[in-house]
């Protein structure tokens, strides 16, 4: 059965990858409608062997769709996702706006596919950092149990979007040509040849950033840890890499787990690949993972300071598995389970 699919934010870093992945995975479509802002109305974006002309969001343009994959930012999703649902489409939303809403499932098909069954027309895609962390740790938590996670991230600029990619490129170009780069517009400091211990914002006087809070809260929601029995502590940093987030992760398991058994568990998990022969220079890097859907895991080793702790290095493509690929997999899951329909009587979601 073919579906009428809307892609919101089609000119953006995630939206353009969504169009790429939809075509690559041959999601059955009878129509694809590309939405962007009014600025881009009529602009052509590539899809499969052809192009689509972007349209802007309006009461008329959102009608007659079955599935909408949305990535135009939280404020757009807060307003338009419920309107798409009211118009009869199931929305898979990439923004952070709906992720922690109690009536919105937060789904990674390899980890918690059954959560999708309860949808009310809207399903959220986790944050890119949470996604790769869960692909690697999900099987360990399921089989052994995890008590505590301490994570430091090294996140690429494409995680912020198209303008941040351009800012890194322009600053790097200026510095390499011995010119003064323009004042940063996207990040609070220069990102070229620098590392920023800030991903997103410090909201309402919090000393953790919104990205760090999302990583901690979403991990608990996906693992079903409502009583907060898992300790999680996160520090997120932005690095001058175009695509691919890297993470240094320390886990404390409920019972002892050897690095060999951890490798076997992760290696057997859907969506993960162990790349781990450090003595031969074999470990995952951001440039290895860019353009791939698997989450790569290496440097799996004992933490000498605790018998139930391991260290790992986890790398994922934030635009693909971290966003677009997962959204398309969710659409595939919905299609497989005959869930591409807004349940009768679904109440309009309130933010
Ligand atoms: N980048 C990642 O790795 C990643 C991962 C997971 C989730 N996300 C989330 O996905 C969302 C998009 O991220 P991105 O990185 O793709 O950002 P981006 O490159 O800045 O793209 C933003 C997109 O939203 C569109 N847009 C802006 N205002 C609009 C409006 N009024 N109506 C319709 N479309 C509008 C833009 O269209 P114009 O070109 O016309 O302005 C553009 O297509 C964000 O919420 C982000 O948090 C991103």
mmCIF file of C-alpha atoms and ligand atoms in Angstrom:
data_model
loop_
_atom_site.group_PDB
_atom_site.id
_atom_site.type_symbol
_atom_site.label_atom_id
_atom_site.label_comp_id
_atom_site.label_asym_id
_atom_site.label_seq_id
_atom_site.Cartn_x
_atom_site.Cartn_y
_atom_site.Cartn_z
ATOM 1 C CA UNK A 1 0.000 0.000 0.000
ATOM 2 C CA UNK A 2 1.330 3.445 -0.902
ATOM 3 C CA UNK A 3 1.129 6.476 1.344
ATOM 4 C CA UNK A 4 0.821 10.227 0.883
ATOM 5 C CA UNK A 5 3.792 11.638 2.801
ATOM 6 C CA UNK A 6 4.555 15.180 3.939
ATOM 7 C CA UNK A 7 8.099 16.277 4.856
ATOM 8 C CA UNK A 8 8.149 19.486 6.888
ATOM 9 C CA UNK A 9 11.460 21.391 6.898
ATOM 10 C CA UNK A 10 12.415 19.837 3.550
ATOM 11 C CA UNK A 11 15.192 22.372 2.831
ATOM 12 C CA UNK A 12 16.893 21.806 6.200
ATOM 13 C CA UNK A 13 19.710 19.531 7.344
ATOM 14 C CA UNK A 14 17.304 16.861 8.668
ATOM 15 C CA UNK A 15 14.526 17.419 6.089
ATOM 16 C CA UNK A 16 16.835 16.956 3.098
ATOM 17 C CA UNK A 17 18.166 13.749 4.709
ATOM 18 C CA UNK A 18 14.568 12.599 5.294
ATOM 19 C CA UNK A 19 13.889 12.893 1.560
ATOM 20 C CA UNK A 20 17.108 10.996 0.805
ATOM 21 C CA UNK A 21 16.294 8.180 3.253
ATOM 22 C CA UNK A 22 12.644 7.871 2.121
ATOM 23 C CA UNK A 23 13.850 7.280 -1.436
ATOM 24 C CA UNK A 24 16.756 5.005 -0.426
ATOM 25 C CA UNK A 25 14.577 2.741 1.709
ATOM 26 C CA UNK A 26 11.842 2.808 -0.930
ATOM 27 C CA UNK A 27 9.141 3.722 1.539
ATOM 28 C CA UNK A 28 5.994 3.181 -0.552
ATOM 29 C CA UNK A 29 4.711 6.624 -1.511
ATOM 30 C CA UNK A 30 1.960 7.760 -3.835
ATOM 31 C CA UNK A 31 2.827 11.423 -3.193
ATOM 32 C CA UNK A 32 5.555 13.332 -1.326
ATOM 33 C CA UNK A 33 4.826 16.937 -0.376
ATOM 34 C CA UNK A 34 7.795 19.100 0.661
ATOM 35 C CA UNK A 35 7.044 21.865 3.150
ATOM 36 C CA UNK A 36 9.381 24.735 4.058
ATOM 37 C CA UNK A 37 8.963 28.360 5.126
ATOM 38 C CA UNK A 38 7.344 30.966 2.904
ATOM 39 C CA UNK A 39 10.868 32.090 1.972
ATOM 40 C CA UNK A 40 11.375 28.787 0.160
ATOM 41 C CA UNK A 41 7.974 28.488 -1.544
ATOM 42 C CA UNK A 42 8.606 27.105 -5.034
ATOM 43 C CA UNK A 43 12.221 26.189 -4.264
ATOM 44 C CA UNK A 44 13.171 22.758 -5.683
ATOM 45 C CA UNK A 45 14.553 20.022 -3.445
ATOM 46 C CA UNK A 46 15.906 16.688 -4.727
ATOM 47 C CA UNK A 47 13.810 13.556 -4.233
ATOM 48 C CA UNK A 48 14.546 10.158 -5.791
ATOM 49 C CA UNK A 49 15.401 10.824 -9.450
ATOM 50 C CA UNK A 50 13.542 14.112 -9.578
ATOM 51 C CA UNK A 51 12.716 17.253 -7.653
ATOM 52 C CA UNK A 52 9.866 18.552 -5.511
ATOM 53 C CA UNK A 53 8.743 22.172 -5.294
ATOM 54 C CA UNK A 54 8.391 23.358 -1.690
ATOM 55 C CA UNK A 55 5.093 24.672 -0.401
ATOM 56 C CA UNK A 56 4.437 26.612 2.798
ATOM 57 C CA UNK A 57 2.182 25.488 5.637
ATOM 58 C CA UNK A 58 -1.474 26.492 5.364
ATOM 59 C CA UNK A 59 -4.871 25.022 6.186
ATOM 60 C CA UNK A 60 -5.207 23.997 2.543
ATOM 61 C CA UNK A 61 -1.711 22.612 1.938
ATOM 62 C CA UNK A 62 -1.796 20.245 4.939
ATOM 63 C CA UNK A 63 -4.888 18.280 3.779
ATOM 64 C CA UNK A 64 -4.977 14.739 2.373
ATOM 65 C CA UNK A 65 -1.773 13.286 3.812
ATOM 66 C CA UNK A 66 -1.302 9.927 5.586
ATOM 67 C CA UNK A 67 2.090 10.435 7.264
ATOM 68 C CA UNK A 68 4.031 13.597 8.043
ATOM 69 C CA UNK A 69 7.736 13.597 8.959
ATOM 70 C CA UNK A 70 8.368 16.914 10.601
ATOM 71 C CA UNK A 71 11.657 18.740 11.285
ATOM 72 C CA UNK A 72 11.130 22.497 11.109
ATOM 73 C CA UNK A 73 11.812 23.350 14.755
ATOM 74 C CA UNK A 74 9.849 23.122 17.997
ATOM 75 C CA UNK A 75 7.664 26.194 17.562
ATOM 76 C CA UNK A 76 6.457 25.042 14.123
ATOM 77 C CA UNK A 77 5.716 21.548 15.490
ATOM 78 C CA UNK A 78 3.918 22.901 18.538
ATOM 79 C CA UNK A 79 1.411 24.605 16.266
ATOM 80 C CA UNK A 80 1.322 22.469 13.129
ATOM 81 C CA UNK A 81 1.693 18.874 14.365
ATOM 82 C CA UNK A 82 -1.786 18.906 16.019
ATOM 83 C CA UNK A 83 -3.204 20.560 12.903
ATOM 84 C CA UNK A 84 -1.813 17.802 10.677
ATOM 85 C CA UNK A 85 -3.294 15.220 13.072
ATOM 86 C CA UNK A 86 -6.669 16.944 12.954
ATOM 87 C CA UNK A 87 -6.435 16.857 9.164
ATOM 88 C CA UNK A 88 -6.023 13.048 9.421
ATOM 89 C CA UNK A 89 -2.258 12.469 9.184
ATOM 90 C CA UNK A 90 -0.012 10.623 11.633
ATOM 91 C CA UNK A 91 2.975 12.829 12.499
ATOM 92 C CA UNK A 92 6.491 11.606 13.319
ATOM 93 C CA UNK A 93 8.101 14.660 14.857
ATOM 94 C CA UNK A 94 11.862 15.245 15.007
ATOM 95 C CA UNK A 95 11.797 18.303 17.219
ATOM 96 C CA UNK A 96 12.068 18.282 20.998
ATOM 97 C CA UNK A 97 8.671 19.911 21.499
ATOM 98 C CA UNK A 98 6.473 16.815 22.034
ATOM 99 C CA UNK A 99 9.049 14.269 23.224
ATOM 100 C CA UNK A 100 8.270 14.395 26.934
ATOM 101 C CA UNK A 101 4.492 14.842 26.532
ATOM 102 C CA UNK A 102 2.838 11.994 28.500
ATOM 103 C CA UNK A 103 0.528 11.089 25.588
ATOM 104 C CA UNK A 104 3.256 11.069 22.949
ATOM 105 C CA UNK A 105 5.320 7.901 22.513
ATOM 106 C CA UNK A 106 9.070 8.401 22.059
ATOM 107 C CA UNK A 107 10.106 5.573 19.768
ATOM 108 C CA UNK A 108 13.267 3.864 18.564
ATOM 109 C CA UNK A 109 12.105 0.821 16.574
ATOM 110 C CA UNK A 110 15.088 -1.321 17.683
ATOM 111 C CA UNK A 111 14.505 -0.528 21.379
ATOM 112 C CA UNK A 112 10.840 0.170 22.200
ATOM 113 C CA UNK A 113 8.730 -0.514 19.082
ATOM 114 C CA UNK A 114 5.632 -1.426 21.095
ATOM 115 C CA UNK A 115 5.376 2.115 22.472
ATOM 116 C CA UNK A 116 4.178 3.164 18.992
ATOM 117 C CA UNK A 117 0.941 1.167 19.401
ATOM 118 C CA UNK A 118 -0.495 3.738 21.795
ATOM 119 C CA UNK A 119 -0.126 6.756 19.564
ATOM 120 C CA UNK A 120 -2.797 9.439 19.334
ATOM 121 C CA UNK A 121 -1.661 10.623 15.939
ATOM 122 C CA UNK A 122 1.708 11.942 17.071
ATOM 123 C CA UNK A 123 4.968 10.062 17.671
ATOM 124 C CA UNK A 124 8.209 11.733 18.695
ATOM 125 C CA UNK A 125 11.698 10.902 17.470
ATOM 126 C CA UNK A 126 14.321 11.103 20.230
ATOM 127 C CA UNK A 127 17.162 13.593 20.314
ATOM 128 C CA UNK A 128 20.135 12.509 18.180
ATOM 129 C CA UNK A 129 22.431 12.007 21.200
ATOM 130 C CA UNK A 130 19.830 9.947 23.057
ATOM 131 C CA UNK A 131 19.255 7.848 19.940
ATOM 132 C CA UNK A 132 22.815 6.574 19.512
ATOM 133 C CA UNK A 133 23.225 6.094 23.271
ATOM 134 C CA UNK A 134 20.098 3.900 23.385
ATOM 135 C CA UNK A 135 21.090 1.799 20.365
ATOM 136 C CA UNK A 136 24.359 0.916 22.131
ATOM 137 C CA UNK A 137 23.115 0.626 25.725
ATOM 138 C CA UNK A 138 19.573 -0.701 25.174
ATOM 139 C CA UNK A 139 20.649 -4.369 24.902
ATOM 140 C CA UNK A 140 22.886 -4.094 27.987
ATOM 141 C CA UNK A 141 20.070 -2.555 29.999
ATOM 142 C CA UNK A 142 17.641 -5.237 28.804
ATOM 143 C CA UNK A 143 19.916 -8.183 29.640
ATOM 144 C CA UNK A 144 22.004 -7.002 32.603
ATOM 145 C CA UNK A 145 20.480 -3.760 33.854
ATOM 146 C CA UNK A 146 22.203 -0.390 34.054
ATOM 147 C CA UNK A 147 22.369 1.538 37.337
ATOM 148 C CA UNK A 148 24.259 4.622 36.287
ATOM 149 C CA UNK A 149 25.398 6.359 33.093
ATOM 150 C CA UNK A 150 27.974 9.166 32.935
ATOM 151 C CA UNK A 151 28.252 10.624 29.460
ATOM 152 C CA UNK A 152 30.297 13.296 27.707
ATOM 153 C CA UNK A 153 29.398 14.169 24.126
ATOM 154 C CA UNK A 154 31.386 15.673 21.252
ATOM 155 C CA UNK A 155 28.627 16.878 18.917
ATOM 156 C CA UNK A 156 28.892 17.992 15.309
ATOM 157 C CA UNK A 157 27.587 21.317 14.008
ATOM 158 C CA UNK A 158 25.002 19.743 11.671
ATOM 159 C CA UNK A 159 23.142 18.933 14.891
ATOM 160 C CA UNK A 160 22.295 22.645 15.006
ATOM 161 C CA UNK A 161 21.231 22.811 11.355
ATOM 162 C CA UNK A 162 22.238 24.275 8.040
ATOM 163 C CA UNK A 163 23.304 27.711 9.323
ATOM 164 C CA UNK A 164 25.767 26.167 11.767
ATOM 165 C CA UNK A 165 27.390 24.108 8.986
ATOM 166 C CA UNK A 166 27.881 27.351 7.059
ATOM 167 C CA UNK A 167 29.248 29.147 10.142
ATOM 168 C CA UNK A 168 31.926 26.462 10.698
ATOM 169 C CA UNK A 169 32.856 26.482 6.994
ATOM 170 C CA UNK A 170 33.096 30.300 6.800
ATOM 171 C CA UNK A 171 35.111 30.642 10.022
ATOM 172 C CA UNK A 172 37.505 27.855 8.981
ATOM 173 C CA UNK A 173 37.950 29.410 5.543
ATOM 174 C CA UNK A 174 38.668 32.839 7.057
ATOM 175 C CA UNK A 175 41.217 31.510 9.559
ATOM 176 C CA UNK A 176 43.020 29.393 6.955
ATOM 177 C CA UNK A 177 43.253 32.511 4.760
ATOM 178 C CA UNK A 178 44.625 34.544 7.678
ATOM 179 C CA UNK A 179 41.492 36.697 7.867
ATOM 180 C CA UNK A 180 39.459 37.624 10.934
ATOM 181 C CA UNK A 181 36.293 35.464 10.975
ATOM 182 C CA UNK A 182 32.931 37.244 11.216
ATOM 183 C CA UNK A 183 31.379 37.550 14.686
ATOM 184 C CA UNK A 184 29.681 34.205 15.493
ATOM 185 C CA UNK A 185 25.945 34.301 14.738
ATOM 186 C CA UNK A 186 24.840 30.740 15.547
ATOM 187 C CA UNK A 187 27.065 29.828 18.521
ATOM 188 C CA UNK A 188 28.062 32.066 21.434
ATOM 189 C CA UNK A 189 31.773 31.633 20.566
ATOM 190 C CA UNK A 190 33.851 30.742 17.532
ATOM 191 C CA UNK A 191 33.432 27.039 16.702
ATOM 192 C CA UNK A 192 36.266 26.682 14.161
ATOM 193 C CA UNK A 193 39.409 25.266 15.858
ATOM 194 C CA UNK A 194 37.554 25.303 19.167
ATOM 195 C CA UNK A 195 35.450 23.129 21.512
ATOM 196 C CA UNK A 196 32.396 24.642 23.236
ATOM 197 C CA UNK A 197 31.126 23.116 26.502
ATOM 198 C CA UNK A 198 27.608 24.259 25.615
ATOM 199 C CA UNK A 199 25.059 22.522 23.382
ATOM 200 C CA UNK A 200 21.860 24.578 23.224
ATOM 201 C CA UNK A 201 21.006 26.908 26.115
ATOM 202 C CA UNK A 202 21.162 27.334 29.890
ATOM 203 C CA UNK A 203 17.453 27.861 30.528
ATOM 204 C CA UNK A 204 16.014 29.628 33.584
ATOM 205 C CA UNK A 205 19.310 29.703 35.474
ATOM 206 C CA UNK A 206 19.873 25.926 35.127
ATOM 207 C CA UNK A 207 23.541 24.914 35.200
ATOM 208 C CA UNK A 208 22.809 22.042 32.770
ATOM 209 C CA UNK A 209 21.975 22.866 29.164
ATOM 210 C CA UNK A 210 18.650 21.984 27.535
ATOM 211 C CA UNK A 211 20.504 19.341 25.463
ATOM 212 C CA UNK A 212 21.917 17.727 28.633
ATOM 213 C CA UNK A 213 18.449 17.745 30.239
ATOM 214 C CA UNK A 214 16.920 16.168 27.101
ATOM 215 C CA UNK A 215 19.530 13.409 27.025
ATOM 216 C CA UNK A 216 18.849 12.538 30.660
ATOM 217 C CA UNK A 217 15.026 12.743 30.524
ATOM 218 C CA UNK A 218 14.570 11.013 27.151
ATOM 219 C CA UNK A 219 16.840 8.121 28.160
ATOM 220 C CA UNK A 220 14.565 7.469 31.147
ATOM 221 C CA UNK A 221 11.388 7.713 29.058
ATOM 222 C CA UNK A 222 12.678 5.250 26.442
ATOM 223 C CA UNK A 223 13.966 2.774 29.045
ATOM 224 C CA UNK A 224 10.695 3.051 30.978
ATOM 225 C CA UNK A 225 12.514 4.317 34.073
ATOM 226 C CA UNK A 226 9.673 6.405 35.505
ATOM 227 C CA UNK A 227 10.941 6.083 39.089
ATOM 228 C CA UNK A 228 14.364 7.417 38.064
ATOM 229 C CA UNK A 229 16.228 4.363 39.309
ATOM 230 C CA UNK A 230 18.965 4.932 36.716
ATOM 231 C CA UNK A 231 21.451 7.661 37.630
ATOM 232 C CA UNK A 232 22.364 9.725 34.574
ATOM 233 C CA UNK A 233 24.800 12.598 34.317
ATOM 234 C CA UNK A 234 25.582 14.361 31.021
ATOM 235 C CA UNK A 235 27.991 16.967 29.686
ATOM 236 C CA UNK A 236 27.473 17.971 26.048
ATOM 237 C CA UNK A 237 30.136 19.738 23.996
ATOM 238 C CA UNK A 238 30.098 21.086 20.439
ATOM 239 C CA UNK A 239 33.126 20.289 18.266
ATOM 240 C CA UNK A 240 34.168 21.530 14.814
ATOM 241 C CA UNK A 241 32.969 18.429 12.939
ATOM 242 C CA UNK A 242 30.357 18.631 10.175
ATOM 243 C CA UNK A 243 28.496 15.354 10.734
ATOM 244 C CA UNK A 244 28.624 12.659 13.448
ATOM 245 C CA UNK A 245 28.288 12.843 17.206
ATOM 246 C CA UNK A 246 30.829 11.040 19.416
ATOM 247 C CA UNK A 247 30.242 10.056 23.043
ATOM 248 C CA UNK A 248 32.488 8.920 25.869
ATOM 249 C CA UNK A 249 30.270 6.830 28.140
ATOM 250 C CA UNK A 250 30.818 5.195 31.526
ATOM 251 C CA UNK A 251 28.187 2.694 32.661
ATOM 252 C CA UNK A 252 27.678 0.920 35.947
ATOM 253 C CA UNK A 253 25.772 -2.342 35.480
ATOM 254 C CA UNK A 254 23.628 -4.180 38.050
ATOM 255 C CA UNK A 255 25.882 -7.221 37.887
ATOM 256 C CA UNK A 256 29.413 -7.599 36.598
ATOM 257 C CA UNK A 257 29.771 -7.499 32.807
ATOM 258 C CA UNK A 258 33.063 -8.242 31.073
ATOM 259 C CA UNK A 259 34.153 -6.166 28.055
ATOM 260 C CA UNK A 260 33.920 -9.395 25.977
ATOM 261 C CA UNK A 261 30.300 -9.965 26.990
ATOM 262 C CA UNK A 262 29.482 -6.288 26.417
ATOM 263 C CA UNK A 263 30.967 -6.582 22.890
ATOM 264 C CA UNK A 264 28.832 -9.673 22.232
ATOM 265 C CA UNK A 265 25.653 -7.970 23.481
ATOM 266 C CA UNK A 266 26.227 -4.773 21.481
ATOM 267 C CA UNK A 267 27.445 -6.693 18.429
ATOM 268 C CA UNK A 268 24.240 -8.743 18.438
ATOM 269 C CA UNK A 269 21.988 -5.707 18.695
ATOM 270 C CA UNK A 270 20.023 -4.313 15.765
ATOM 271 C CA UNK A 271 21.499 -1.088 14.478
ATOM 272 C CA UNK A 272 24.843 -1.352 16.332
ATOM 273 C CA UNK A 273 28.257 -2.411 15.116
ATOM 274 C CA UNK A 274 31.302 -3.094 17.291
ATOM 275 C CA UNK A 275 34.480 -1.504 15.880
ATOM 276 C CA UNK A 276 37.012 -2.287 18.543
ATOM 277 C CA UNK A 277 40.657 -3.185 17.977
ATOM 278 C CA UNK A 278 42.325 -0.123 19.469
ATOM 279 C CA UNK A 279 45.842 -1.593 19.372
ATOM 280 C CA UNK A 280 45.540 -1.652 15.585
ATOM 281 C CA UNK A 281 44.092 1.877 15.488
ATOM 282 C CA UNK A 282 40.585 0.486 14.946
ATOM 283 C CA UNK A 283 37.866 2.449 16.744
ATOM 284 C CA UNK A 284 34.892 4.450 15.486
ATOM 285 C CA UNK A 285 35.252 8.075 14.435
ATOM 286 C CA UNK A 286 32.769 10.707 13.283
ATOM 287 C CA UNK A 287 34.141 10.612 9.742
ATOM 288 C CA UNK A 288 33.648 6.805 9.631
ATOM 289 C CA UNK A 289 30.021 7.076 10.625
ATOM 290 C CA UNK A 290 28.917 10.040 8.472
ATOM 291 C CA UNK A 291 26.487 8.729 5.865
ATOM 292 C CA UNK A 292 25.879 5.414 7.682
ATOM 293 C CA UNK A 293 22.872 4.205 9.635
ATOM 294 C CA UNK A 294 24.643 1.958 12.148
ATOM 295 C CA UNK A 295 25.797 3.242 15.515
ATOM 296 C CA UNK A 296 29.467 2.308 15.892
ATOM 297 C CA UNK A 297 30.842 1.314 19.309
ATOM 298 C CA UNK A 298 34.471 0.834 20.341
ATOM 299 C CA UNK A 299 37.033 1.349 23.123
ATOM 300 C CA UNK A 300 34.938 -1.050 25.238
ATOM 301 C CA UNK A 301 37.008 -1.580 28.367
ATOM 302 C CA UNK A 302 36.917 -2.052 32.102
ATOM 303 C CA UNK A 303 36.839 0.998 34.310
ATOM 304 C CA UNK A 304 39.724 0.244 36.703
ATOM 305 C CA UNK A 305 38.048 2.283 39.447
ATOM 306 C CA UNK A 306 34.935 0.069 39.819
ATOM 307 C CA UNK A 307 34.264 -3.680 39.248
ATOM 308 C CA UNK A 308 30.832 -3.082 37.670
ATOM 309 C CA UNK A 309 31.781 -0.186 35.402
ATOM 310 C CA UNK A 310 32.770 -0.130 31.745
ATOM 311 C CA UNK A 311 33.894 2.657 29.420
ATOM 312 C CA UNK A 312 32.714 2.890 25.805
ATOM 313 C CA UNK A 313 33.059 5.211 22.802
ATOM 314 C CA UNK A 314 29.821 5.548 20.801
ATOM 315 C CA UNK A 315 29.535 7.288 17.428
ATOM 316 C CA UNK A 316 26.461 7.941 15.248
ATOM 317 C CA UNK A 317 25.398 10.025 12.256
ATOM 318 C CA UNK A 318 23.114 12.623 13.876
ATOM 319 C CA UNK A 319 21.286 13.407 10.631
ATOM 320 C CA UNK A 320 20.636 9.775 9.648
ATOM 321 C CA UNK A 321 20.003 7.383 12.579
ATOM 322 C CA UNK A 322 19.958 10.395 14.917
ATOM 323 C CA UNK A 323 16.993 11.879 13.037
ATOM 324 C CA UNK A 324 15.905 10.978 9.481
ATOM 325 C CA UNK A 325 16.508 7.216 9.374
ATOM 326 C CA UNK A 326 14.765 6.668 12.698
ATOM 327 C CA UNK A 327 11.762 8.746 11.545
ATOM 328 C CA UNK A 328 11.449 6.689 8.357
ATOM 329 C CA UNK A 329 11.872 3.449 10.368
ATOM 330 C CA UNK A 330 9.027 4.617 12.625
ATOM 331 C CA UNK A 331 6.882 5.223 9.515
ATOM 332 C CA UNK A 332 7.788 1.690 8.316
ATOM 333 C CA UNK A 333 6.878 0.263 11.718
ATOM 334 C CA UNK A 334 3.507 2.057 11.634
ATOM 335 C CA UNK A 335 2.849 0.744 8.125
ATOM 336 C CA UNK A 336 3.788 -2.844 9.132
ATOM 337 C CA UNK A 337 1.456 -2.733 12.135
ATOM 338 C CA UNK A 338 -1.371 -0.979 10.314
ATOM 339 C CA UNK A 339 -1.012 2.057 12.566
ATOM 340 C CA UNK A 340 -1.009 4.774 9.900
ATOM 341 C CA UNK A 341 -4.320 6.180 11.057
ATOM 342 C CA UNK A 342 -5.407 8.672 13.660
ATOM 343 C CA UNK A 343 -7.405 6.688 16.234
ATOM 344 C CA UNK A 344 -11.101 7.576 16.287
ATOM 345 C CA UNK A 345 -11.807 9.953 19.145
ATOM 346 C CA UNK A 346 -8.132 10.945 19.594
ATOM 347 C CA UNK A 347 -8.267 14.137 21.596
ATOM 348 C CA UNK A 348 -6.470 17.142 20.172
ATOM 349 C CA UNK A 349 -3.090 17.233 21.905
ATOM 350 C CA UNK A 350 -2.490 20.251 24.046
ATOM 351 C CA UNK A 351 1.068 21.475 24.443
HETATM 352 N N1 LIG B 1 20.221 18.458 12.917
HETATM 353 C C1 LIG B 1 20.120 17.371 13.650
HETATM 354 O O1 LIG B 1 21.067 16.562 13.788
HETATM 355 C C2 LIG B 1 18.830 17.065 14.340
HETATM 356 C C3 LIG B 1 18.664 15.808 14.919
HETATM 357 C C4 LIG B 1 17.452 15.519 15.548
HETATM 358 C C5 LIG B 1 16.474 16.483 15.588
HETATM 359 N N2 LIG B 1 16.680 17.708 15.008
HETATM 360 C C6 LIG B 1 15.591 18.692 15.073
HETATM 361 O O2 LIG B 1 15.039 18.854 13.770
HETATM 362 C C7 LIG B 1 14.602 20.207 13.588
HETATM 363 C C8 LIG B 1 15.229 20.787 12.329
HETATM 364 O O3 LIG B 1 16.628 20.733 12.445
HETATM 365 P P1 LIG B 1 17.595 21.015 11.209
HETATM 366 O O4 LIG B 1 18.943 20.728 11.745
HETATM 367 O O5 LIG B 1 17.152 20.313 9.979
HETATM 368 O O6 LIG B 1 17.401 22.605 11.024
HETATM 369 P P2 LIG B 1 17.640 23.512 9.730
HETATM 370 O O7 LIG B 1 18.713 22.958 8.861
HETATM 371 O O8 LIG B 1 17.805 24.889 10.252
HETATM 372 O O9 LIG B 1 16.255 23.422 8.914
HETATM 373 C C9 LIG B 1 15.063 24.020 9.364
HETATM 374 C C10 LIG B 1 13.955 23.732 8.368
HETATM 375 O O10 LIG B 1 12.729 24.253 8.895
HETATM 376 C C11 LIG B 1 12.104 25.033 7.874
HETATM 377 N N3 LIG B 1 11.248 26.083 8.417
HETATM 378 C C12 LIG B 1 11.601 27.160 9.155
HETATM 379 N N4 LIG B 1 10.511 27.930 9.408
HETATM 380 C C13 LIG B 1 9.451 27.324 8.823
HETATM 381 C C14 LIG B 1 8.084 27.623 8.710
HETATM 382 N N5 LIG B 1 7.548 28.731 9.241
HETATM 383 N N6 LIG B 1 7.275 26.769 8.017
HETATM 384 C C15 LIG B 1 7.782 25.649 7.444
HETATM 385 N N7 LIG B 1 9.093 25.309 7.505
HETATM 386 C C16 LIG B 1 9.927 26.141 8.183
HETATM 387 C C17 LIG B 1 13.272 25.616 7.090
HETATM 388 O O11 LIG B 1 12.803 26.094 5.842
HETATM 389 P P3 LIG B 1 13.521 27.353 5.090
HETATM 390 O O12 LIG B 1 14.718 26.773 4.395
HETATM 391 O O13 LIG B 1 12.453 27.811 4.152
HETATM 392 O O14 LIG B 1 13.870 28.351 6.143
HETATM 393 C C18 LIG B 1 14.165 24.387 7.008
HETATM 394 O O15 LIG B 1 13.685 23.528 5.987
HETATM 395 C C19 LIG B 1 14.990 20.952 14.879
HETATM 396 O O16 LIG B 1 13.870 21.003 15.723
HETATM 397 C C20 LIG B 1 16.061 20.074 15.479
HETATM 398 O O17 LIG B 1 16.112 20.187 16.880
HETATM 399 C C21 LIG B 1 17.823 18.023 14.384
#
